[in-house]
Short mmCIF file of C-alpha atoms in Angstrom, two decimals:
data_model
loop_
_atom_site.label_atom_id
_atom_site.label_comp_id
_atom_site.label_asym_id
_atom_site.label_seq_id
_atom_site.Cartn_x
_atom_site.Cartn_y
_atom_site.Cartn_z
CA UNK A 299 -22.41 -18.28 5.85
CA UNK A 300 -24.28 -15.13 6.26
CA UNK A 301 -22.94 -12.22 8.48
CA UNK A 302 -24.21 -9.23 9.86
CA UNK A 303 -22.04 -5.59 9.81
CA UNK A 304 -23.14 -3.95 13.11
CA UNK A 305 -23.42 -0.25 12.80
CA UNK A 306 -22.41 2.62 15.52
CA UNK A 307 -22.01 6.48 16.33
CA UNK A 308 -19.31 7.56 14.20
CA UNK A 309 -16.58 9.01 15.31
CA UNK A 310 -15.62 10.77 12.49
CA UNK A 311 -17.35 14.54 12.12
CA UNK A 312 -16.90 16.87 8.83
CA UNK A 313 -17.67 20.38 9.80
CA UNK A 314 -16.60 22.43 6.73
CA UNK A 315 -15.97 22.25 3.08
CA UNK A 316 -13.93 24.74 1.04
CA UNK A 317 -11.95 25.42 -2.05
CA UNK A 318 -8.24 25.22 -2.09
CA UNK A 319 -7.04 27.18 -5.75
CA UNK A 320 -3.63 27.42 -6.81
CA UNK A 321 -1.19 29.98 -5.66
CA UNK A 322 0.22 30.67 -8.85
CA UNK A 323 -2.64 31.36 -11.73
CA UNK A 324 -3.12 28.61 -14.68
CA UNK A 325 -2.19 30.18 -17.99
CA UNK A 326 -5.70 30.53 -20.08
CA UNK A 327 -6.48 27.86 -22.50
CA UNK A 328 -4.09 25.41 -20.99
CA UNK A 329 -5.62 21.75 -20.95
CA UNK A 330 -4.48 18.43 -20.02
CA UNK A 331 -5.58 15.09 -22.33
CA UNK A 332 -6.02 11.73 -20.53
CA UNK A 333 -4.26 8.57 -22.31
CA UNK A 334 -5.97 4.90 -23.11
CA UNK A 335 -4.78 3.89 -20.36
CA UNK A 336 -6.55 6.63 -18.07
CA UNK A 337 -9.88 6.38 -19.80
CA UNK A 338 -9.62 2.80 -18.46
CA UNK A 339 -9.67 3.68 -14.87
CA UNK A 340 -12.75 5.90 -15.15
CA UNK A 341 -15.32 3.56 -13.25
CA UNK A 342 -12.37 3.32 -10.48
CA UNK A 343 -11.30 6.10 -7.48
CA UNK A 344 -8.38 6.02 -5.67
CA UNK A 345 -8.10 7.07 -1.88
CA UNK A 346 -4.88 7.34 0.29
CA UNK A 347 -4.88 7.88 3.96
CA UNK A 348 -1.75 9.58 6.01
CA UNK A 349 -1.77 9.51 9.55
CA UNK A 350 0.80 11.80 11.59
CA UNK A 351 1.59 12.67 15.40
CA UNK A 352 1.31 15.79 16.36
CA UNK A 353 3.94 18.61 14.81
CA UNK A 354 3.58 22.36 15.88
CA UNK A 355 4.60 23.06 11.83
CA UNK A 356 1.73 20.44 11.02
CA UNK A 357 -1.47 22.19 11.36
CA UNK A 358 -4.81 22.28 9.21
CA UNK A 359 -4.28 26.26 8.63
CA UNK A 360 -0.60 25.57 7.74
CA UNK A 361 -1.03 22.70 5.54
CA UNK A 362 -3.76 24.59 4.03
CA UNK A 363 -1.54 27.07 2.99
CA UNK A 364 1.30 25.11 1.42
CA UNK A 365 -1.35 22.87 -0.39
CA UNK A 366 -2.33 26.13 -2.87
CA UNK A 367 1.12 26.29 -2.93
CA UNK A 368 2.07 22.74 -4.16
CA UNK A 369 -1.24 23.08 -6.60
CA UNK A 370 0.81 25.63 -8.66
CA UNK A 371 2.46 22.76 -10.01
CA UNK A 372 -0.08 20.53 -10.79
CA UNK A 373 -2.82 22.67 -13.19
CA UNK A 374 -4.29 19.46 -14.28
CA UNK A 375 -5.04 18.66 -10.41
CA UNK A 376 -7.37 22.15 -10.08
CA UNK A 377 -9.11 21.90 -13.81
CA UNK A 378 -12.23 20.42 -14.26
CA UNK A 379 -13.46 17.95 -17.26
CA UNK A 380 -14.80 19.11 -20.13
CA UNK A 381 -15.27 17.36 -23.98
CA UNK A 382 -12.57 18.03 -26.41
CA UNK A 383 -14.52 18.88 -29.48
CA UNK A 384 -11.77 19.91 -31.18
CA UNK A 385 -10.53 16.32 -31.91
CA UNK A 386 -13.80 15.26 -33.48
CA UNK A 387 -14.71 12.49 -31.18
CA UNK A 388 -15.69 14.58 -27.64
CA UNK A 389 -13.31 12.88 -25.49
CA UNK A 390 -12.60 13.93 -22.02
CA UNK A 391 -9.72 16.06 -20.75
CA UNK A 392 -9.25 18.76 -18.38
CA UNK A 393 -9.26 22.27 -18.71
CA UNK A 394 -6.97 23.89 -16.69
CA UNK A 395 -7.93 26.50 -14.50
CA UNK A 396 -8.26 27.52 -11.21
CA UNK A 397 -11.26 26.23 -10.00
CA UNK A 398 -9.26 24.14 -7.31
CA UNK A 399 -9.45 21.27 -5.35
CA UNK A 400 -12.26 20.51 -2.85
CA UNK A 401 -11.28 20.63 0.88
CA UNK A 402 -12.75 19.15 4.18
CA UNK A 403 -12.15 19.64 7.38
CA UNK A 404 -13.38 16.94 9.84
CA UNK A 405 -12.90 15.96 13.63
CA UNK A 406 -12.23 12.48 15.31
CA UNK A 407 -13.74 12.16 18.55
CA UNK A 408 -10.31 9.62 19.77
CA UNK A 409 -6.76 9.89 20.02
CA UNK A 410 -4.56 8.52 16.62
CA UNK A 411 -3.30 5.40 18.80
CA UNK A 412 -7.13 4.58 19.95
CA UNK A 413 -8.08 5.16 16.26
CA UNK A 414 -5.51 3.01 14.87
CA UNK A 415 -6.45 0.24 17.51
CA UNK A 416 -10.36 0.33 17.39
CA UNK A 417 -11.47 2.05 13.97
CA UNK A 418 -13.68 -0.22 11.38
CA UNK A 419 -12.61 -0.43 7.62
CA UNK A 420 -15.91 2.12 7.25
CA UNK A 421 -14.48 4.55 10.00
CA UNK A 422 -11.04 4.52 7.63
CA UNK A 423 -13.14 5.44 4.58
CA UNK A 424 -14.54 7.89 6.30
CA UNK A 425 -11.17 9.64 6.79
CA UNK A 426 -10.84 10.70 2.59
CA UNK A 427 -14.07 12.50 1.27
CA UNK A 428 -14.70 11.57 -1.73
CA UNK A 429 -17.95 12.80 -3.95
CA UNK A 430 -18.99 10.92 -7.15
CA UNK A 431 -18.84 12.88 -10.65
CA UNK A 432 -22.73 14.33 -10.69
CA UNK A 433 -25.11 15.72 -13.94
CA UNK A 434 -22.09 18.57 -14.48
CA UNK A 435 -18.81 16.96 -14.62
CA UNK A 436 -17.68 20.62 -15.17
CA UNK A 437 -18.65 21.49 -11.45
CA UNK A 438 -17.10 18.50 -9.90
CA UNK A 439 -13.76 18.68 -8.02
CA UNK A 440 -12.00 15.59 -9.24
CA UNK A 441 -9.69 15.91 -6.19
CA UNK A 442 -10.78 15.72 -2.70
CA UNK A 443 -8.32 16.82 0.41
CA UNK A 444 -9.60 15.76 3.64
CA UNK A 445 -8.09 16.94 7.60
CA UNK A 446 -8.80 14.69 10.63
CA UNK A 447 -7.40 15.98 13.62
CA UNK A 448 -7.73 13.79 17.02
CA UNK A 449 -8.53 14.87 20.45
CA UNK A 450 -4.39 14.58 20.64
CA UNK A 451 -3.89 16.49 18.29
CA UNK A 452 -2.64 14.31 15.45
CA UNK A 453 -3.93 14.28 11.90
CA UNK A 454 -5.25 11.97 9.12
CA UNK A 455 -4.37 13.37 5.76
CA UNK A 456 -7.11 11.69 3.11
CA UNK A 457 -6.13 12.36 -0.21
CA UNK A 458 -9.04 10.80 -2.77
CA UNK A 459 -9.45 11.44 -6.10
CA UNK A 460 -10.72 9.66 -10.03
CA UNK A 461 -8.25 7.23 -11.17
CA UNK A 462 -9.29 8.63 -14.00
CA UNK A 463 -6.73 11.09 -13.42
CA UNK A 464 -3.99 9.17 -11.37
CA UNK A 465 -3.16 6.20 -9.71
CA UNK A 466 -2.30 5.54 -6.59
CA UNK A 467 1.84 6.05 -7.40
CA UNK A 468 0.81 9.11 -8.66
CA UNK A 469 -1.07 10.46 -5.39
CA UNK A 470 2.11 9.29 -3.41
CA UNK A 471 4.14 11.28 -5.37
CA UNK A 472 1.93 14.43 -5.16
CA UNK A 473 1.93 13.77 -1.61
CA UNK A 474 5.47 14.09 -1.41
CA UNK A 475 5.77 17.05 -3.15
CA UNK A 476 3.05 18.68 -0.69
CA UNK A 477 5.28 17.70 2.01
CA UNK A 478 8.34 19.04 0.69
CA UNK A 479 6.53 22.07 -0.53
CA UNK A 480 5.43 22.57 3.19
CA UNK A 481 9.01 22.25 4.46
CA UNK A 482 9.89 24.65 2.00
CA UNK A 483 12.76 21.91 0.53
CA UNK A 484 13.12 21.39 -2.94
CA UNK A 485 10.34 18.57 -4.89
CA UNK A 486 12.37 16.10 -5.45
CA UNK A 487 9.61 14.60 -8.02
CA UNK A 488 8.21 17.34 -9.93
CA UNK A 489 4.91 16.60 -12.21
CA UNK A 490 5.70 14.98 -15.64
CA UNK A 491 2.53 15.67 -17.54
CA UNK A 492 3.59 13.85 -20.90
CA UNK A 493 0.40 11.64 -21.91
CA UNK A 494 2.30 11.17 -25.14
CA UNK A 495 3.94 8.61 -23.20
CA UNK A 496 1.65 5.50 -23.74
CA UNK A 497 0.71 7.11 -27.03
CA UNK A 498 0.46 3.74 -29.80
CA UNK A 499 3.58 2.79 -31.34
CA UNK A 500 4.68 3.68 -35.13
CA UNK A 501 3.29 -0.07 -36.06
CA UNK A 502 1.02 -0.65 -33.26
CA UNK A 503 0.29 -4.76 -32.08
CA UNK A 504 -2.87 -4.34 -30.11
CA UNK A 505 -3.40 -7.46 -28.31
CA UNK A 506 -4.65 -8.14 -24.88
CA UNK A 507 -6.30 -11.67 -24.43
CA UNK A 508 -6.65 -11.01 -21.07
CA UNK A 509 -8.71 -7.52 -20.77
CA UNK A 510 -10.54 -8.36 -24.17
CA UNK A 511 -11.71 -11.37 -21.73
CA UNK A 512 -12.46 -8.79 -18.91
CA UNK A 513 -14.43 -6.54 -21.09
CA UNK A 514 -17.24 -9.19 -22.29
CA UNK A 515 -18.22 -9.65 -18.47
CA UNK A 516 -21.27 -7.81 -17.43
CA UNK A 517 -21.07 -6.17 -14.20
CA UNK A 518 -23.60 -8.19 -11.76
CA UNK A 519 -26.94 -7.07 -11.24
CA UNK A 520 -26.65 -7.24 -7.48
CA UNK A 521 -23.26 -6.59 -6.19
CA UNK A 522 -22.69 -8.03 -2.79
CA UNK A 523 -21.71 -5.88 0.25
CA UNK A 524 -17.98 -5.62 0.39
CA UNK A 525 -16.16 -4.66 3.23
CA UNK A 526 -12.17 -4.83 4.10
CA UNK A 527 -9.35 -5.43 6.71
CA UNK A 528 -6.02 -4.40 7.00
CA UNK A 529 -3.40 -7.00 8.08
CA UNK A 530 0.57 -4.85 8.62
CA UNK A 531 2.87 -7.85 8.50
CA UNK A 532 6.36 -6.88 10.60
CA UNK A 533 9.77 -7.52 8.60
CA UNK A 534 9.82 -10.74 10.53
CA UNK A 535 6.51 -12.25 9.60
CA UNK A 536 7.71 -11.66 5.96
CA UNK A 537 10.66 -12.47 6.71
CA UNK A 538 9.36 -16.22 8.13
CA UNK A 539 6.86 -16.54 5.15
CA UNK A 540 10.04 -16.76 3.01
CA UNK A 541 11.93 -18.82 5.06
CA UNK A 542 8.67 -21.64 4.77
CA UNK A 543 8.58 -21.43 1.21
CA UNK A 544 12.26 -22.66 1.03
CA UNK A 545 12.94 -20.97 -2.50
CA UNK A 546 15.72 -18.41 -2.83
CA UNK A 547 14.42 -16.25 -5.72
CA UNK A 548 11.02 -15.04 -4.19
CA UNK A 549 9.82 -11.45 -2.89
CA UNK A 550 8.04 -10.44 0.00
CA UNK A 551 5.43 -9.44 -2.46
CA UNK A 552 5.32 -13.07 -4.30
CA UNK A 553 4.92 -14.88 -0.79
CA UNK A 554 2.53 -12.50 0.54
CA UNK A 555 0.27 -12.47 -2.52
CA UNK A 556 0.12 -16.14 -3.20
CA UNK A 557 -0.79 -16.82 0.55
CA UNK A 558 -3.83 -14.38 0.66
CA UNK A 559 -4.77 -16.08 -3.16
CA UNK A 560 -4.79 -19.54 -1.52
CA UNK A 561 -6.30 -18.74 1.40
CA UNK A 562 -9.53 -16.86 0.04
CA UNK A 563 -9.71 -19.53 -2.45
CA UNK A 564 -9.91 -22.12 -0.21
CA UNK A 565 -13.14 -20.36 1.14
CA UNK A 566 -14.62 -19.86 -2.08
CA UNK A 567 -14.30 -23.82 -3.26
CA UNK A 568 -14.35 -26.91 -1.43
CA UNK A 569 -11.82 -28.20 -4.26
CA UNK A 570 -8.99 -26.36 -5.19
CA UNK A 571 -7.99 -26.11 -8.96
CA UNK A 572 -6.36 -24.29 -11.81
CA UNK A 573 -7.13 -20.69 -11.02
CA UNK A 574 -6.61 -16.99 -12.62
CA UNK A 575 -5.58 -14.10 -10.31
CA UNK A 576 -5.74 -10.18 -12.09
CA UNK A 577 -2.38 -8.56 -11.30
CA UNK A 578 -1.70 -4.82 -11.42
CA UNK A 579 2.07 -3.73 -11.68
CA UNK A 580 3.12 -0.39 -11.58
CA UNK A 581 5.18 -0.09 -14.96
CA UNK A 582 6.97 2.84 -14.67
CA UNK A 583 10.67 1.77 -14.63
CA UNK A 584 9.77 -1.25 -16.58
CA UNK A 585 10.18 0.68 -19.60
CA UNK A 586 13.24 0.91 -21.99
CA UNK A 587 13.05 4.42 -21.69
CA UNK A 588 11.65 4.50 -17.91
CA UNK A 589 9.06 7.02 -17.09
CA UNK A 590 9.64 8.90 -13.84
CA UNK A 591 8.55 8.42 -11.09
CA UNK A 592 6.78 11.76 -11.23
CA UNK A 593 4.72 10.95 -14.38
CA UNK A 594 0.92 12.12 -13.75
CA UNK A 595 -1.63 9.71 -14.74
CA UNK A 596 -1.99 5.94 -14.77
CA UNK A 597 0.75 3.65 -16.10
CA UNK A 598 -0.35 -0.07 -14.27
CA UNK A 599 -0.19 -2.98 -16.42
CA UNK A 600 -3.11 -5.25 -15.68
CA UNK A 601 -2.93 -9.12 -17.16
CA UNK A 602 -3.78 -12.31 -16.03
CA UNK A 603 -1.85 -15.76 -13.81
CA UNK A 604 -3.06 -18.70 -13.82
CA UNK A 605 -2.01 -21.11 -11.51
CA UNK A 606 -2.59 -25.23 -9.85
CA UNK A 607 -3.96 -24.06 -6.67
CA UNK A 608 -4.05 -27.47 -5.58
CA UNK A 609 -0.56 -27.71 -5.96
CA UNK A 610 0.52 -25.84 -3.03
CA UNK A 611 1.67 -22.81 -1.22
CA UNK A 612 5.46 -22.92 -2.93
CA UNK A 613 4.08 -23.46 -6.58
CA UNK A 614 1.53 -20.42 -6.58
CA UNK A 615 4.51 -18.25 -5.00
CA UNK A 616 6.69 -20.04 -8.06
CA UNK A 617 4.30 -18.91 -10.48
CA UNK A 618 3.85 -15.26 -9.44
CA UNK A 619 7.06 -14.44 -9.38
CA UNK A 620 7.86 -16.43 -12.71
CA UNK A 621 4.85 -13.87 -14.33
CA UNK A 622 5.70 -10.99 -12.68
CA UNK A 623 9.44 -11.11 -12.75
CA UNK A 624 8.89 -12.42 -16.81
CA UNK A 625 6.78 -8.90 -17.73
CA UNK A 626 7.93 -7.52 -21.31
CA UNK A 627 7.73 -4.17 -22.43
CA UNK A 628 5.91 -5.31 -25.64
CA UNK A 629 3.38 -6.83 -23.53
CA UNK A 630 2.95 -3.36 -21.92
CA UNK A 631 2.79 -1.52 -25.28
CA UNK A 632 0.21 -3.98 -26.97
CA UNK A 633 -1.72 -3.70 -23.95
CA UNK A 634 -1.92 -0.15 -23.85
CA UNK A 635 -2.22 -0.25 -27.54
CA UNK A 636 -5.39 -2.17 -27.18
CA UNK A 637 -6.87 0.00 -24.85
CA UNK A 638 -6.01 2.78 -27.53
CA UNK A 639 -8.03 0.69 -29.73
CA UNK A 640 -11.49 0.69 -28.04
CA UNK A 641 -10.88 4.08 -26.10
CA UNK A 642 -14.28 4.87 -27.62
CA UNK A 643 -15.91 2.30 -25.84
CA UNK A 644 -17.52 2.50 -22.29
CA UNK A 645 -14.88 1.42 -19.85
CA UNK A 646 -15.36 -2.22 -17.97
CA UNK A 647 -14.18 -3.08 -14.46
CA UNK A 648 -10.38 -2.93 -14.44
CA UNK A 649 -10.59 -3.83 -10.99
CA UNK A 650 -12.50 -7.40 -10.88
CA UNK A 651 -14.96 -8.68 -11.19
CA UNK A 652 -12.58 -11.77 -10.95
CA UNK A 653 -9.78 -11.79 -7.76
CA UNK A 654 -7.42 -8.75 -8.25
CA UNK A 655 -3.64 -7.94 -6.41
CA UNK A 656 -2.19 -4.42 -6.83
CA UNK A 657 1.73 -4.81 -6.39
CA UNK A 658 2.29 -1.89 -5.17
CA UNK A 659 4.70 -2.22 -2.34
CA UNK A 660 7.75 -1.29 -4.44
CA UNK A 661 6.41 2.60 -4.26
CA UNK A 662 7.68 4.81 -1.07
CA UNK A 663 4.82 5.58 0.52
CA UNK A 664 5.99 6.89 4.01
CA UNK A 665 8.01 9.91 2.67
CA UNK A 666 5.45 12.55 2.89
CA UNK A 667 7.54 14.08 5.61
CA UNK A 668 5.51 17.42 6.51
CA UNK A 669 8.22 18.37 9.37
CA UNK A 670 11.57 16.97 8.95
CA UNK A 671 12.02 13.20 10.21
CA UNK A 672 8.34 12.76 11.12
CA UNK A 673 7.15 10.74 8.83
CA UNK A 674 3.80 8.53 8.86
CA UNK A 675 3.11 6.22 11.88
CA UNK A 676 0.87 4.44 9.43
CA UNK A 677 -0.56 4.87 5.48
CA UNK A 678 -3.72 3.14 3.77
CA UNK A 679 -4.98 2.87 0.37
CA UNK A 680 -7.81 1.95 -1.17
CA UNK A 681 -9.45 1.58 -4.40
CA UNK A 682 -12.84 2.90 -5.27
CA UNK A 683 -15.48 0.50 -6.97
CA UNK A 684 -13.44 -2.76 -6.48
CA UNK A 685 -16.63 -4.87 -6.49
CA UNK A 686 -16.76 -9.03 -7.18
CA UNK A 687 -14.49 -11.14 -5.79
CA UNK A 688 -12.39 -8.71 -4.52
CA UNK A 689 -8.87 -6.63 -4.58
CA UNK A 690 -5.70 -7.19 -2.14
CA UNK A 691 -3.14 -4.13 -2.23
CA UNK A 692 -0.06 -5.10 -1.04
CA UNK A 693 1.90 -1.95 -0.24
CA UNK A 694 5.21 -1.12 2.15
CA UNK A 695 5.11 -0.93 5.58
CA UNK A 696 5.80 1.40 7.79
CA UNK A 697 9.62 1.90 8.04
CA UNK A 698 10.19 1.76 11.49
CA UNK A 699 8.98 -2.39 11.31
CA UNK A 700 11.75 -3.18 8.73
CA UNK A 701 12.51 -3.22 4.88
CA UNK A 702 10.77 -6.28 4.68
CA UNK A 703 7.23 -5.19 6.25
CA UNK A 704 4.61 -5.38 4.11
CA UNK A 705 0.92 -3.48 4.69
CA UNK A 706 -2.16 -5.74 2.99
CA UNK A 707 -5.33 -4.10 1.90
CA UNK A 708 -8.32 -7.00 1.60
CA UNK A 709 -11.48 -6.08 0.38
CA UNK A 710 -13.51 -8.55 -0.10
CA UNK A 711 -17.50 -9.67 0.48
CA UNK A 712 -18.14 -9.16 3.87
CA UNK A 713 -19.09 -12.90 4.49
CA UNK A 714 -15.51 -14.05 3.09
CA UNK A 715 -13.77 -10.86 4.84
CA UNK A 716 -15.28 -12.15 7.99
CA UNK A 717 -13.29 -15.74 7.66
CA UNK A 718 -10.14 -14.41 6.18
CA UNK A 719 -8.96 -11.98 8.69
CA UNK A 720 -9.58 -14.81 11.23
CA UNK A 721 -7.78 -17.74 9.18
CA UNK A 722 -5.22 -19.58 11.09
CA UNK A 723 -2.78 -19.62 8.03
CA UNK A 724 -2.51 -16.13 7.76
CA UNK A 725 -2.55 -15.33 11.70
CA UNK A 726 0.24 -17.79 12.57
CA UNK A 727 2.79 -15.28 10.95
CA UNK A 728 1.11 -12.56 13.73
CA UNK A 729 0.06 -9.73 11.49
CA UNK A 730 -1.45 -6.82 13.20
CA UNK A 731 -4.67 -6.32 12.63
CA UNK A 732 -6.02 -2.91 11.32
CA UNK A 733 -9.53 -1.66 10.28
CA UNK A 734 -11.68 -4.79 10.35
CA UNK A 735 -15.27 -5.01 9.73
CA UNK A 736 -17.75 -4.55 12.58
CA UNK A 737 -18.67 -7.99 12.68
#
């Protein structure tokens, strides 16, 4: 099957670029080193989307101002990348300084609530600016902060940036602290810059059968046109998905995963068989010694499930929550030890080329609160580069649906994205549909 994308007048205008520096001045000769586990993530972005009703505290001017303001703590966010010569190998890390963080200011020609009912998965991208590294890494903003505002007078905040730097917990967290920075309230997460962290162990075990596998794949010569749609599943649609898989001991995120794996598969292959599904768990608090929540950089676990697809709906949900719930924090360290290993290397596709799920709906997402109580009516992410089979983020929903709600992020070729967010299976649990392709 072969589908078209039909194109139209965006809606979506950027008007002005800028510079946003700190308020408070980096120290000189202050620099920030990136981990294994970072270099990893280099071929990858990351790009969240905030959308908010209209607040007279909440304007572009005033958020403007208590951005520069949050940047103070977060030198490693305004640096730029340069080579550490000093450790005799020219790796990467940032020099901190105030060269700042890029800005743009665009327009939507809509409301928010005509937006969030019409707008393409490429009118949503166009709501987080995001430039690629060019021939001088050392003029390249590694942080991009776009402002939408709508004919109402709402705003889109797009937040986009190298996951070389951070991953998508990371840019929630900074998001919070802007927010709380802007209500003048105390940051309740403050920046742990400690790369040390995922440092190798006294008597390292590198071992990772799965990404060793991932790194001997070539990346395909012609990469087919991918495209996404957003389906926000209410507490009750989550809540029935349970209730027909009849087990006790599974999560929204085990029933919700294992129905979008079956139900892509079953477009890919006429026959359904043993399978392998990437997953990406934020690992955090999965540590003996857990991390905080603040901690700046990239600490997701990637490794491989395999499971029967022909088996059934109950025994893929069976087997993701038997991996994920069964994660050890040796498997984490020889992982990240490995990575350590052949940080020298040129970086493969962490995301892909083989079917990927971020778990990532464990992470608050919707308490960026920029006046008090008026928190996001709805929140997007996406990952940069997430080419081949494709990448489903499953994330929370918005709070005012119910604990339970669950926001999914497909991206996938546009000829498969073009049967999945019309499959029958998924629709019968009535997820609202968000950011399709214009098919």
């Amino acid at each position: 099957m072969t589908v078209s994308v039909e194109t139209r007048r965006s809606r979506v205008t950027v008007y002005a670029k800028s510079t946003a520096p700190s308020l408070t001045p980096v120290k000189p000769g202050k620099t920030h080193e990136f981990t294994a586990l970072d270099h990893s993530m280099s071929r990858h972005s990351v790009h969240l989307v905030c959308y908010y009703r209209q607040e007279p505290t909440v304007t572009m001017t005033a958020l403007k101002e208590s951005l520069c303001d949050v940047l103070s703590y977060y030198p490693a966010m305004t640096g730029r990348l340069v080579k550490n010569e000093g450790d005799g190998c020219g790796e990467w890390m940032v020099k901190c300084n105030d060269a700042g963080v890029r800005m743009v200011d665009a327009r939507a020609d809509t409301t928010l609530d005509e937006f969030l009912a019409s707008a393409t998965d490429e009118e949503e991208r166009q709501l987080a600016y995001w430039e690629d590294v060019g021939s001088d890494p050392y003029l390249w903003s590694p942080y991009c902060i776009q402002f939408t505002d709508f004919k109402d007078g709402s705003m889109a905040v797009g937040i986009s940036c190298t996951h070389f730097h951070a991953d998508p917990t990371c840019v929630a967290v900074f998001a919070r602290a802007w927010s709380e920075t802007h209500r003048r309230a105390l940051v309740t997460c403050p920046p742990f810059f400690h790369p040390w962290a995922f440092y190798p162990r006294k008597n390292p075990v590198p071992s990772s059968p799965h990404l060793s596998e991932k790194s001997t794949i070539p990346p395909p010569l012609h990469p087919p046109a991918m495209s996404s749609v957003t389906f926000a599943f209410s507490a009750s649609s989550v809540r029935q998905c349970l209730a027909d898989l009849q087990l006790s001991n599974l999560s929204p995120f085990d029933a919700l995963a294992s129905l979008l794996w079956l139900r892509i598969s079953s477009y890919k292959s006429a026959s359904l068989g043993t399978a392998q599904l990437t997953l990406a768990v934020d690992c955090r608090r999965r540590m003996s010694a857990p991390l905080p929540l603040g901690f700046y950089g990239n600490a997701l676990h990637f490794f491989g499930v395999k499971a029967d697809l022909s088996s059934g709906w109950i025994h893929i949900a069976s087997e993701l929550n038997r991996h994920v719930s069964g994660i050890k924090e040796d498997d984490v360290w020889s992982s990240v030890e490995w990575l350590h290993e052949r940080s020298k290397e040129k970086a493969f596709q962490m995301y892909g080329p083989e079917l990927t799920c971020l778990a990532w709906d464990n992470v608050p997402v919707y308490n960026a609160e920029f006046s008090p109580g008026a928190i996001p009516v709805h929140v997007g992410c996406r990952i940069g580069n997430a080419q081949g089979e494709g990448l489903v983020v499953i994330m929370a929903g918005a709070p005012g649906e119910g604990e339970e709600a669950r926001t999914v992020i497909v991206t996938l070729p546009t000829d498969l994205t073009a049967q999945i967010y019309r499959d029958e299976a998924i629709l019968k649990y009535g997820p609202k549909i968000m950011f399709s392709p214009n098919i």
